Coordinates of C-alpha atoms and ligand atoms in Angstrom, one line a residue:
M1 CA 114.0 90.7 77.6
K2 CA 112.9 92.0 81.0
T3 CA 109.8 90.0 81.1
Q4 CA 111.3 86.7 79.8
W5 CA 111.2 85.3 83.4
I6 CA 107.5 85.9 83.6
D7 CA 106.8 84.0 80.4
E8 CA 109.0 81.2 81.8
L9 CA 107.3 81.1 85.1
S10 CA 103.8 81.2 83.5
Q11 CA 104.7 77.9 81.8
R12 CA 105.0 76.3 85.2
V13 CA 102.3 77.9 87.5
P14 CA 99.1 79.8 86.8
L15 CA 100.0 83.5 86.4
S16 CA 98.2 86.7 85.6
R17 CA 99.4 90.0 84.2
Q18 CA 95.8 91.4 83.7
P19 CA 95.8 95.0 84.8
Q20 CA 92.8 94.4 87.0
D21 CA 94.6 91.5 88.8
L22 CA 97.8 93.6 89.3
Q23 CA 95.6 96.3 90.9
T24 CA 93.6 93.9 93.1
Y25 CA 96.5 91.7 94.2
G26 CA 99.2 94.3 94.6
R27 CA 97.4 96.1 97.5
D28 CA 95.8 95.4 100.9
W29 CA 93.2 97.6 102.7
T30 CA 95.6 100.4 103.2
R31 CA 95.3 103.1 100.4
V32 CA 98.6 104.8 100.8
Y33 CA 100.7 103.0 98.2
V34 CA 100.1 102.5 94.4
P35 CA 100.1 98.8 93.6
R36 CA 102.7 98.0 90.9
P37 CA 103.4 94.2 90.8
S38 CA 105.0 92.7 87.7
A39 CA 102.7 89.7 87.8
V40 CA 100.6 87.5 90.1
V41 CA 101.0 83.8 90.4
F42 CA 98.4 81.4 91.9
P43 CA 100.2 78.2 92.9
R44 CA 97.7 75.3 93.5
H45 CA 99.7 73.4 96.2
A46 CA 102.6 73.7 98.5
D47 CA 105.1 72.2 96.0
E48 CA 104.1 74.9 93.4
V49 CA 104.8 77.6 96.1
C50 CA 108.3 76.0 96.6
E51 CA 108.9 75.9 92.9
V52 CA 107.9 79.7 92.6
L53 CA 110.2 80.6 95.5
S54 CA 113.2 78.6 94.2
F55 CA 112.6 80.0 90.7
C56 CA 112.7 83.6 92.1
S57 CA 115.7 82.9 94.2
E58 CA 117.6 81.7 91.1
H59 CA 116.5 84.8 89.1
G60 CA 116.8 87.3 92.0
I61 CA 113.1 88.2 91.8
A62 CA 111.3 89.9 94.8
V63 CA 108.1 88.1 96.0
V64 CA 105.2 89.4 98.1
P65 CA 103.1 86.6 99.7
S66 CA 99.5 87.5 99.5
G67 CA 96.4 86.2 101.4
G68 CA 93.0 88.0 101.7
R69 CA 94.7 91.4 101.6
T70 CA 92.7 92.9 104.5
G71 CA 95.8 94.0 106.3
L72 CA 96.1 97.6 107.5
S73 CA 99.9 98.0 107.6
A74 CA 100.7 97.4 103.9
G75 CA 102.4 94.1 104.7
A76 CA 101.1 92.6 101.5
V77 CA 101.6 95.5 99.2
A78 CA 103.6 95.2 96.0
A79 CA 104.6 98.7 94.9
E80 CA 108.0 98.0 93.5
G81 CA 107.5 95.6 90.7
E82 CA 107.5 92.4 92.9
L83 CA 105.9 89.2 92.0
V84 CA 102.7 88.7 94.0
L85 CA 102.5 85.1 95.4
S86 CA 98.7 84.5 96.0
L87 CA 98.0 81.7 98.4
E88 CA 94.2 81.7 97.7
R89 CA 94.2 78.4 95.7
L90 CA 95.6 76.5 98.7
R91 CA 92.1 75.5 99.7
H92 CA 92.5 72.2 101.4
L93 CA 89.9 71.8 104.3
G94 CA 90.5 68.8 106.5
E95 CA 88.3 66.9 108.8
V96 CA 88.0 68.0 112.4
D97 CA 90.0 65.6 114.6
P98 CA 87.4 64.9 117.4
F99 CA 90.1 63.6 119.8
G100 CA 92.7 66.3 119.7
L101 CA 90.2 69.0 118.5
T102 CA 92.4 70.2 115.6
L103 CA 91.8 71.0 112.0
T104 CA 94.3 71.1 109.0
V105 CA 93.7 73.8 106.4
G106 CA 95.4 75.3 103.5
S107 CA 96.4 78.9 103.9
G108 CA 93.9 80.2 101.4
I109 CA 90.9 79.1 103.5
T110 CA 89.1 82.1 105.0
N111 CA 88.8 82.7 108.7
H112 CA 85.0 82.5 108.4
E113 CA 85.2 79.1 106.5
T114 CA 87.1 77.6 109.5
H115 CA 84.2 78.8 111.8
V116 CA 81.5 77.3 109.5
H117 CA 83.4 74.0 109.2
A118 CA 83.8 73.4 112.9
E119 CA 80.4 74.9 114.0
H120 CA 78.3 71.7 113.4
L121 CA 80.5 69.9 116.1
G122 CA 80.0 72.8 118.5
L123 CA 83.6 73.8 118.0
T124 CA 85.3 76.9 116.6
W125 CA 88.7 78.3 115.8
P126 CA 88.5 81.2 118.1
V127 CA 90.4 83.8 116.0
D128 CA 87.6 86.2 115.1
L129 CA 88.0 89.3 113.1
A130 CA 85.8 91.9 111.6
S131 CA 87.3 91.0 108.2
K132 CA 86.6 87.3 108.7
G133 CA 84.7 86.7 105.4
S134 CA 87.8 87.8 103.3
C135 CA 90.9 87.3 105.4
Q136 CA 92.7 84.0 105.1
V137 CA 94.2 81.6 107.6
G138 CA 97.7 82.0 106.1
G139 CA 97.5 85.8 106.6
N140 CA 95.9 85.5 110.0
L141 CA 99.0 83.5 111.1
A142 CA 101.6 85.5 109.1
T143 CA 100.3 88.5 111.0
N144 CA 99.5 86.8 114.3
A145 CA 96.0 88.3 114.1
G146 CA 94.3 89.7 117.1
G147 CA 90.6 90.7 116.8
I148 CA 87.6 91.0 119.0
R149 CA 88.1 87.9 121.2
V150 CA 91.7 88.4 122.3
L151 CA 90.7 89.1 125.9
R152 CA 89.2 85.6 126.1
Y153 CA 91.5 83.5 123.8
G154 CA 94.7 85.5 123.0
H155 CA 96.3 86.1 119.6
A156 CA 96.2 83.6 116.7
R157 CA 99.6 82.2 117.7
H158 CA 97.9 80.3 120.7
W159 CA 95.6 78.4 118.3
V160 CA 98.1 76.5 116.1
T161 CA 99.7 73.1 116.7
G162 CA 101.5 72.8 113.3
L163 CA 102.6 74.9 110.4
Q164 CA 103.9 74.1 106.9
V165 CA 106.2 76.8 105.6
A166 CA 108.0 77.3 102.3
L167 CA 111.3 79.0 102.5
M168 CA 112.8 81.4 99.9
N169 CA 115.2 78.8 98.8
G170 CA 112.3 76.5 98.0
T171 CA 112.5 74.2 101.0
L172 CA 109.3 73.1 102.6
L173 CA 109.4 72.9 106.4
N174 CA 106.9 71.0 108.5
L175 CA 106.9 72.7 111.8
G176 CA 104.8 70.4 114.1
N177 CA 101.5 68.7 113.2
A178 CA 98.4 67.7 115.2
V179 CA 100.6 66.4 118.1
Q180 CA 99.7 68.6 121.1
K181 CA 103.0 68.2 123.2
D182 CA 106.1 68.7 121.3
N183 CA 108.7 70.5 123.1
V184 CA 111.9 70.0 121.1
G185 CA 114.3 73.0 120.9
P186 CA 113.5 76.5 119.6
D187 CA 110.0 76.8 118.2
L188 CA 110.4 77.8 114.5
R189 CA 106.6 77.7 114.1
Q190 CA 106.1 80.5 116.6
L191 CA 109.0 82.4 114.9
M192 CA 107.1 82.2 111.6
I193 CA 103.8 83.3 113.2
G194 CA 103.7 87.1 113.2
S195 CA 106.8 87.5 111.0
E196 CA 104.7 89.2 108.3
G197 CA 105.8 87.0 105.5
I198 CA 109.5 88.1 105.6
L199 CA 110.8 84.8 106.8
G200 CA 108.8 82.2 104.9
V201 CA 105.4 81.5 103.3
I202 CA 102.8 79.7 105.2
T203 CA 101.1 77.1 103.1
Q204 CA 99.2 75.0 105.6
A205 CA 98.2 75.1 109.2
T206 CA 96.9 72.7 111.9
L207 CA 94.6 74.8 114.0
R208 CA 93.6 74.2 117.6
L209 CA 89.8 74.3 118.1
T210 CA 87.8 75.0 121.3
L211 CA 84.2 74.7 122.4
L212 CA 81.8 77.2 120.8
P213 CA 80.1 78.9 123.7
T214 CA 76.6 77.4 123.9
D215 CA 74.9 80.5 125.2
R216 CA 75.9 84.1 124.6
Q217 CA 74.6 87.5 125.5
V218 CA 75.3 90.8 123.8
L219 CA 74.9 94.1 125.4
F220 CA 75.2 97.5 123.9
L221 CA 75.8 100.2 126.5
A222 CA 76.0 104.0 126.2
V223 CA 78.7 105.5 128.3
D224 CA 80.3 108.9 128.9
G225 CA 83.7 108.0 127.5
M226 CA 86.8 105.8 127.9
E227 CA 86.9 106.4 131.7
T228 CA 83.5 105.0 132.4
G229 CA 84.0 102.3 129.7
L230 CA 87.1 101.2 131.7
E231 CA 85.3 101.4 135.0
L232 CA 82.6 99.1 133.5
L233 CA 85.2 96.7 132.4
R234 CA 86.7 96.5 135.9
H235 CA 83.1 96.0 137.3
A236 CA 82.6 93.2 134.8
R237 CA 85.8 91.5 135.6
I238 CA 85.4 91.6 139.3
Q239 CA 81.7 91.8 140.3
G240 CA 80.3 90.2 137.1
R241 CA 80.0 86.4 137.6
F242 CA 80.3 85.7 133.9
Q243 CA 83.1 85.1 131.3
L244 CA 83.7 88.0 128.9
Q245 CA 84.0 87.1 125.2
A246 CA 84.4 90.7 123.9
F247 CA 84.5 94.2 125.3
E248 CA 84.7 96.7 122.5
F249 CA 84.7 100.5 122.7
M250 CA 83.7 103.2 120.1
G251 CA 83.5 106.9 120.2
R252 CA 80.4 108.8 119.1
N253 CA 81.8 109.8 115.7
C254 CA 82.5 106.1 114.9
L255 CA 78.8 105.2 115.7
E256 CA 77.7 108.1 113.6
A257 CA 79.8 107.0 110.7
V258 CA 78.2 103.5 110.7
M259 CA 74.7 105.0 111.1
K260 CA 75.3 107.4 108.1
V261 CA 77.0 104.9 105.7
G262 CA 74.7 102.0 106.6
G263 CA 71.6 104.2 106.8
V264 CA 70.7 102.6 110.1
P265 CA 69.1 104.4 113.1
S266 CA 70.8 104.9 116.4
P267 CA 70.8 101.8 118.5
F268 CA 69.6 103.9 121.4
G269 CA 66.6 105.3 119.8
G270 CA 66.0 109.1 119.1
G271 CA 67.7 112.0 120.9
E272 CA 71.3 112.8 121.2
L273 CA 73.9 110.1 120.7
P274 CA 76.1 109.3 123.8
P275 CA 79.8 110.3 123.8
A276 CA 80.7 106.7 123.5
A277 CA 79.4 103.1 123.6
V278 CA 80.7 99.7 124.5
L279 CA 79.6 96.4 123.1
I280 CA 80.0 93.5 125.5
E281 CA 79.5 89.9 124.7
V282 CA 79.5 87.3 127.6
E283 CA 79.2 83.5 127.4
G284 CA 77.4 80.8 129.3
R285 CA 74.1 80.4 131.1
L286 CA 73.8 83.4 133.3
D287 CA 70.8 82.7 135.6
G288 CA 70.1 86.4 136.2
D289 CA 73.8 87.3 136.9
L290 CA 73.9 89.6 134.0
D291 CA 70.6 91.4 134.8
R292 CA 71.8 91.9 138.4
W293 CA 75.1 93.3 137.1
L294 CA 73.4 95.6 134.6
E295 CA 71.1 96.9 137.3
D296 CA 74.0 97.5 139.5
V297 CA 75.9 99.5 136.8
L298 CA 72.8 101.5 135.9
N299 CA 72.4 102.4 139.6
Q300 CA 75.9 103.5 139.8
K301 CA 75.4 105.7 136.7
L302 CA 78.2 104.0 134.8
V303 CA 75.8 103.4 131.9
R304 CA 73.6 106.1 130.4
D305 CA 71.4 103.7 128.4
G306 CA 71.6 100.0 127.6
L307 CA 70.4 97.4 125.2
V308 CA 70.3 93.6 125.7
A309 CA 70.0 91.5 122.6
K310 CA 67.0 89.3 122.8
S311 CA 67.6 87.1 119.8
S312 CA 70.4 86.0 117.5
G313 CA 69.1 88.5 115.0
D314 CA 69.4 91.3 117.6
M315 CA 73.0 90.2 118.4
S316 CA 74.0 90.4 114.7
R317 CA 72.4 93.8 114.5
L318 CA 74.2 95.1 117.5
W319 CA 77.5 93.6 116.4
A320 CA 77.1 95.3 113.0
Y321 CA 77.6 98.7 114.7
R322 CA 81.0 97.4 115.7
D323 CA 82.0 95.3 112.7
N324 CA 81.1 98.1 110.2
I325 CA 83.3 100.8 111.6
T326 CA 86.4 100.3 109.5
E327 CA 84.4 100.1 106.3
S328 CA 82.2 103.0 107.1
L329 CA 85.1 105.3 108.0
G330 CA 86.8 104.2 104.7
R331 CA 83.8 105.2 102.8
L332 CA 83.6 108.6 104.4
G333 CA 87.1 109.6 103.6
L334 CA 90.8 108.9 103.6
M335 CA 91.9 107.5 107.0
H336 CA 95.2 107.5 108.6
K337 CA 95.4 104.6 111.0
N338 CA 97.2 103.8 114.1
D339 CA 96.8 100.5 116.1
I340 CA 98.2 101.0 119.6
S341 CA 98.0 99.4 122.9
V342 CA 98.8 100.1 126.6
E343 CA 98.2 98.3 129.8
V344 CA 94.4 97.9 130.0
G345 CA 94.1 99.7 133.3
R346 CA 96.0 102.8 131.9
L347 CA 93.9 103.2 128.8
A348 CA 91.7 106.1 130.2
E349 CA 94.7 108.0 131.4
F350 CA 96.4 107.5 128.1
V351 CA 93.4 108.6 126.1
H352 CA 93.1 111.7 128.3
V353 CA 96.7 112.7 127.4
L354 CA 96.3 111.7 123.8
E355 CA 93.2 113.9 123.4
K356 CA 94.8 116.8 125.2
E357 CA 98.3 116.7 124.0
V358 CA 98.6 114.7 120.8
A359 CA 95.2 115.0 119.0
P360 CA 95.8 118.8 118.2
A361 CA 98.9 117.8 116.3
F362 CA 96.9 115.6 113.8
P363 CA 95.6 117.3 110.7
G364 CA 92.1 115.9 111.0
E365 CA 89.5 114.6 113.4
L366 CA 90.3 111.6 115.5
Y367 CA 88.0 108.5 115.4
L368 CA 88.8 106.2 118.4
F369 CA 87.5 102.7 118.6
G370 CA 88.9 99.3 119.5
H371 CA 89.3 96.4 121.9
L372 CA 89.0 98.0 125.2
G373 CA 89.1 94.7 127.0
D374 CA 92.8 94.1 125.9
G375 CA 93.9 97.6 125.9
N376 CA 94.0 98.0 122.1
L377 CA 92.9 101.3 120.6
H378 CA 92.5 102.1 117.0
V379 CA 93.5 105.8 116.6
N380 CA 92.1 106.8 113.2
V381 CA 92.5 110.3 111.7
M382 CA 90.1 111.4 108.9
K383 CA 91.5 113.7 106.2
P384 CA 89.5 116.9 105.9
S385 CA 88.0 117.1 102.4
A386 CA 89.9 120.4 101.7
T387 CA 93.3 119.0 102.7
D388 CA 95.7 117.7 100.0
P389 CA 96.4 114.0 100.6
E390 CA 100.2 114.4 100.6
E391 CA 100.0 117.3 103.0
F392 CA 97.6 115.1 105.2
W393 CA 100.0 112.0 105.2
D394 CA 102.9 114.3 106.0
G395 CA 101.1 116.0 108.9
C396 CA 100.0 112.6 110.3
H397 CA 103.6 111.2 110.2
V398 CA 104.8 114.1 112.2
A399 CA 102.0 113.8 114.8
D400 CA 102.5 110.0 114.9
M401 CA 106.0 110.7 116.4
Q402 CA 104.3 112.4 119.4
L403 CA 101.9 109.6 119.7
Y404 CA 104.8 107.0 119.7
E405 CA 106.8 109.0 122.2
L406 CA 103.8 108.9 124.5
L407 CA 103.5 105.3 124.0
H408 CA 107.2 104.7 124.6
K409 CA 106.8 106.6 127.9
V410 CA 104.0 104.3 129.2
G411 CA 105.6 101.1 127.8
G412 CA 102.8 100.7 125.2
S413 CA 103.0 99.1 121.7
V414 CA 103.0 100.9 118.4
S415 CA 101.3 98.0 116.8
A416 CA 98.8 96.0 118.9
E417 CA 97.6 93.6 116.2
H418 CA 98.0 95.0 112.6
G419 CA 101.8 94.5 112.3
I420 CA 104.4 96.8 111.0
G421 CA 104.4 96.1 107.2
L422 CA 105.6 99.1 105.1
L423 CA 103.3 101.6 106.9
K424 CA 104.7 101.5 110.4
K425 CA 108.4 100.9 109.9
S426 CA 109.3 104.3 111.4
A427 CA 107.4 103.3 114.5
L428 CA 109.3 100.1 115.1
R429 CA 112.1 101.7 117.1
F430 CA 109.5 103.0 119.7
S431 CA 108.6 99.3 120.6
R432 CA 111.7 97.3 119.8
G433 CA 115.2 98.1 120.8
T434 CA 118.3 98.3 118.6
A435 CA 119.7 95.0 119.6
E436 CA 116.3 93.3 119.1
V437 CA 116.0 94.6 115.7
A438 CA 119.6 93.5 114.9
A439 CA 118.7 90.0 116.0
M440 CA 115.5 90.1 113.8
R441 CA 117.8 91.2 110.8
A442 CA 120.2 88.3 111.5
V443 CA 117.3 85.8 111.4
K444 CA 116.1 87.3 108.2
K445 CA 119.5 87.2 106.6
A446 CA 119.9 83.6 107.6
L447 CA 116.6 82.5 105.9
D448 CA 116.6 84.8 103.0
P449 CA 120.1 85.9 102.3
Q450 CA 119.2 87.8 99.1
G451 CA 116.4 89.8 100.9
L452 CA 113.8 88.8 98.3
L453 CA 110.9 87.7 100.5
N454 CA 108.5 90.6 101.1
P455 CA 111.4 93.1 100.9
G456 CA 111.2 96.4 102.8
K457 CA 108.5 95.1 105.2
V458 CA 109.0 95.4 108.9
F459 CA 112.6 96.8 108.7
D460 CA 115.1 97.5 105.9
L461 CA 118.0 95.2 105.8
G462 CA 120.6 98.0 106.0
Ligands
LIG1 C1 89.1 96.2 113.8 O1 89.2 96.1 115.0 O2 88.0 96.4 113.3 C2 90.3 96.1 112.9 O3 91.5 96.0 113.6 C3 90.3 97.0 111.8 C4 90.7 98.4 112.1 O4 91.4 98.7 113.0 O5 90.2 99.4 111.3
LIG2 ZN1 91.2 95.7 115.7

């Protein structure tokens, strides 16, 4: 009797109850929750998404929208018997509009596919993530993805002109299209972006494209730590006569993890690894500007050792040290993750206090890496092999509160780019006030009065 609705829904939309599918589609990249969805549906177009949602509204069934499932805050986890609504079959890939530089895609298109599609015209959708091969446009927008080029282009929300969104009651909203200037009242499109699937389900997006930089240079520099990394950034911003595309930081243990898991040598040759490294990408024809800058920072002893990529193969090889951090850490052990940000110029001071006052409270070694250029640091904690997982998670949550207090003090954010999902709900109050959360709840209640869409994510309805 309990599963009668599943049989009924399966008559209308492709649906799976295979144990393997339930496992795969019921989770994201977090490994904290046990996936327990009741079923997974695979609508083939927006009308079927609406049909599923209106069916679920009628039967009181909770729904978890699901993209590439690369999220790190458990925003797409179905651990309470929800129905997973996979958007992966919404794979419409339109033509690039050469006048307005836009591209309309279904939400199941991967981030990387948008890049490949626009590349032959010398264009790109500049949202670029380490998980680009798997993450999907719908998820990128539902979470307002950040990534490695935020210091140049900002978050995903800046690169959208139109959005199609299905509401829980089965209504399909067309929020803008390829029209560039459209200033008519409150912007529901921007409200949906970053709402983590609790307000509506993104089925299609019209993306803004930009020129793919014609020339780029990649540098991998060994530094003494965050302080010199930051000094290098200041130097690059002011003295460097070039446009930064990315400015990434990694601590020595992150570099070691990538080398160990990938079986790759140190980028800096033999000898001891430096305490930290930064990966810098710059764009444009540089006519010696970069060489002069590098010479200058070497003379000033801001850099211990440096590599400049000589070919696109070199660039990919150097980028791999950065792109492979998350996966490598995940393979070495169980990680507790934090994704925080502070004003860029205060990052070194923040890390100093973090290491001195908060790090000892965490029940494992800290692995720091992230997007130095925009003030976003990923604070990862590795579970020691002898520690029981439950004890480890509990210890991390206690230490997290100290981290969040510190962030609150300096006006930082408890979630720079990963979102709140299920995992960071207890952190929300450190970055958003009571009145603001109450306003969010009111919006949620207006659009999803039964609280069926991605329930329990971001905040509880109370
Ligand atoms: C990254 O910067 O690689 C991602 O945000 C993933 C992560 O934090 O592990
Ligand atoms: Zn990141």
